[in-house]
């Protein structure tokens, strides 16, 4: 992909502690670690940062989001600062978000749902976000949810289907009064 992006300078890769360090080939292609990326900004003066922040206008591009590609090739879309702020405030207001909320991030942050529920919303209302393990959708999400006790989660339909399947499997293994009560509640 890098060969088709002539203006791309670096690719920043976040490396969990369990992952192998970058190899020579990756380095030659311009891949750097998150720590190296952060190091690049250490000499930036506060005034320069303030000037950059002041130069941001509502209609400027704030983020790029990507479609999943389920109905065709994946597509990117630019969202402006005012779009992000308006949408984040509207969602936070309609969902009643507060600084007491706690969420679990497991959707890709290139997904608008992930950006809104895991980044923008929590910044607007001051809530806590706990990041799930990279394999969350392959099995560890349940344990993370049990540990964190989120006040709410945003999930794509397939995740809700998996929750339902797991509940139905558990339901089959119980009996007696417990099964009767659960059946009546459903």
CSV table of C-alpha atoms in Angstrom, one decimal, residues 15-154:
chain,number,residue,atom,x,y,z
A,15,UNK,CA,3.1,-2.5,19.7
A,16,UNK,CA,1.6,-4.3,22.7
A,17,UNK,CA,4.3,-5.6,25.1
A,18,UNK,CA,3.7,-9.1,23.9
A,19,UNK,CA,4.4,-8.4,20.2
A,20,UNK,CA,7.8,-8.8,18.6
A,21,UNK,CA,9.8,-5.5,17.9
A,22,UNK,CA,9.8,-4.1,14.4
A,23,UNK,CA,12.1,-6.0,11.9
A,24,UNK,CA,14.5,-4.4,9.5
A,25,UNK,CA,12.1,-4.7,6.5
A,26,UNK,CA,9.4,-2.8,8.4
A,27,UNK,CA,11.9,-0.1,9.4
A,28,UNK,CA,13.1,0.2,5.8
A,29,UNK,CA,9.5,0.8,4.7
A,30,UNK,CA,9.2,3.7,7.2
A,31,UNK,CA,7.4,1.9,10.1
A,32,UNK,CA,8.1,3.4,13.5
A,33,UNK,CA,6.7,2.5,17.0
A,34,UNK,CA,4.3,4.7,19.0
A,35,UNK,CA,7.1,5.6,21.4
A,36,UNK,CA,9.3,6.7,18.5
A,37,UNK,CA,6.4,8.8,17.1
A,38,UNK,CA,5.9,10.5,20.5
A,39,UNK,CA,9.6,11.2,20.7
A,40,UNK,CA,9.4,13.1,17.4
A,41,UNK,CA,7.2,15.8,19.1
A,42,UNK,CA,9.3,16.2,22.3
A,43,UNK,CA,11.0,19.4,21.0
A,44,UNK,CA,7.8,21.1,19.8
A,45,UNK,CA,7.3,24.3,21.8
A,46,UNK,CA,4.0,25.1,23.6
A,47,UNK,CA,3.6,28.2,21.4
A,48,UNK,CA,3.9,26.2,18.2
A,49,UNK,CA,1.3,23.8,19.5
A,50,UNK,CA,-1.1,26.6,20.5
A,51,UNK,CA,-0.7,28.2,17.0
A,52,UNK,CA,-1.6,24.9,15.4
A,53,UNK,CA,-4.6,24.5,17.6
A,54,UNK,CA,-5.7,28.1,16.9
A,55,UNK,CA,-5.4,27.5,13.1
A,56,UNK,CA,-8.0,24.7,13.2
A,57,UNK,CA,-11.3,25.7,11.7
A,58,UNK,CA,-14.7,24.0,12.1
A,59,UNK,CA,-14.9,22.8,8.5
A,60,UNK,CA,-11.3,21.4,8.5
A,61,UNK,CA,-10.9,17.6,8.3
A,62,UNK,CA,-10.7,16.1,11.8
A,63,UNK,CA,-10.7,12.4,11.0
A,64,UNK,CA,-10.9,9.8,8.3
A,65,UNK,CA,-13.3,6.9,8.8
A,66,UNK,CA,-13.6,3.8,6.6
A,67,UNK,CA,-16.4,1.5,5.7
A,68,UNK,CA,-15.9,-2.2,6.4
A,69,UNK,CA,-16.2,-3.2,2.7
A,70,UNK,CA,-19.1,-5.6,3.3
A,71,UNK,CA,-21.0,-4.2,0.4
A,72,UNK,CA,-18.1,-3.3,-1.9
A,73,UNK,CA,-14.6,-2.0,-1.7
A,74,UNK,CA,-13.8,-0.2,1.6
A,75,UNK,CA,-14.2,3.6,1.2
A,76,UNK,CA,-12.8,6.4,3.3
A,77,UNK,CA,-14.7,9.6,4.3
A,78,UNK,CA,-13.4,12.8,5.8
A,79,UNK,CA,-15.3,14.2,8.8
A,80,UNK,CA,-14.9,17.8,9.9
A,81,UNK,CA,-14.3,19.2,13.4
A,82,UNK,CA,-17.8,20.7,13.6
A,83,UNK,CA,-19.3,17.4,12.4
A,84,UNK,CA,-17.5,15.4,15.0
A,85,UNK,CA,-18.3,17.9,17.9
A,86,UNK,CA,-22.0,18.2,16.9
A,87,UNK,CA,-22.4,14.4,16.6
A,88,UNK,CA,-20.5,13.7,19.8
A,89,UNK,CA,-22.6,16.2,21.8
A,90,UNK,CA,-25.8,15.0,20.3
A,91,UNK,CA,-25.1,11.3,21.0
A,92,UNK,CA,-23.8,12.1,24.5
A,93,UNK,CA,-27.0,14.2,25.2
A,94,UNK,CA,-29.4,11.6,23.8
A,95,UNK,CA,-27.7,8.7,25.6
A,96,UNK,CA,-27.3,10.7,28.9
A,97,UNK,CA,-23.6,10.3,29.0
A,98,UNK,CA,-21.8,11.5,32.2
A,99,UNK,CA,-18.4,11.5,33.9
A,100,UNK,CA,-19.6,8.5,35.9
A,101,UNK,CA,-19.9,6.3,32.8
A,102,UNK,CA,-17.4,3.6,32.0
A,103,UNK,CA,-17.0,2.0,28.6
A,104,UNK,CA,-15.0,-0.8,26.9
A,105,UNK,CA,-13.3,0.0,23.6
A,106,UNK,CA,-13.2,-3.0,21.3
A,107,UNK,CA,-14.4,-1.7,17.9
A,108,UNK,CA,-11.7,-0.5,15.4
A,109,UNK,CA,-11.0,3.2,15.9
A,110,UNK,CA,-11.2,3.6,12.1
A,111,UNK,CA,-14.9,2.8,12.5
A,112,UNK,CA,-17.1,5.9,13.3
A,113,UNK,CA,-18.9,3.9,16.0
A,114,UNK,CA,-15.6,3.2,17.7
A,115,UNK,CA,-14.4,6.8,17.4
A,116,UNK,CA,-17.7,8.2,18.8
A,117,UNK,CA,-18.2,5.8,21.7
A,118,UNK,CA,-14.5,5.3,22.6
A,119,UNK,CA,-12.9,8.7,21.9
A,120,UNK,CA,-15.3,11.6,21.2
A,121,UNK,CA,-18.1,10.8,23.6
A,122,UNK,CA,-15.8,10.2,26.6
A,123,UNK,CA,-13.8,13.4,25.9
A,124,UNK,CA,-17.1,15.4,25.8
A,125,UNK,CA,-18.6,14.0,29.0
A,126,UNK,CA,-15.3,13.1,30.9
A,127,UNK,CA,-16.1,9.4,31.1
A,128,UNK,CA,-13.6,6.5,31.5
A,129,UNK,CA,-12.7,4.1,28.6
A,130,UNK,CA,-11.0,0.8,29.2
A,131,UNK,CA,-9.4,-0.8,26.1
A,132,UNK,CA,-10.0,-4.4,25.5
A,133,UNK,CA,-7.3,-6.9,24.5
A,134,UNK,CA,-6.6,-7.0,20.7
A,135,UNK,CA,-8.3,-10.5,20.5
A,136,UNK,CA,-11.5,-9.2,22.1
A,137,UNK,CA,-13.8,-10.2,19.3
A,138,UNK,CA,-12.2,-13.7,19.2
A,139,UNK,CA,-13.0,-14.5,22.8
A,140,UNK,CA,-11.6,-12.2,25.5
A,141,UNK,CA,-14.3,-9.6,25.4
A,142,UNK,CA,-16.5,-11.4,27.9
A,143,UNK,CA,-13.8,-11.4,30.5
A,144,UNK,CA,-13.1,-7.7,29.9
A,145,UNK,CA,-16.8,-6.9,30.3
A,146,UNK,CA,-17.0,-8.9,33.5
A,147,UNK,CA,-13.9,-7.1,34.9
A,148,UNK,CA,-14.8,-3.5,33.8
A,149,UNK,CA,-18.6,-3.6,34.4
A,150,UNK,CA,-19.3,-0.9,31.7
A,151,UNK,CA,-22.3,1.3,32.1
A,152,UNK,CA,-23.1,0.8,28.4
A,153,UNK,CA,-21.5,-0.5,25.2
A,154,UNK,CA,-21.8,0.1,21.5
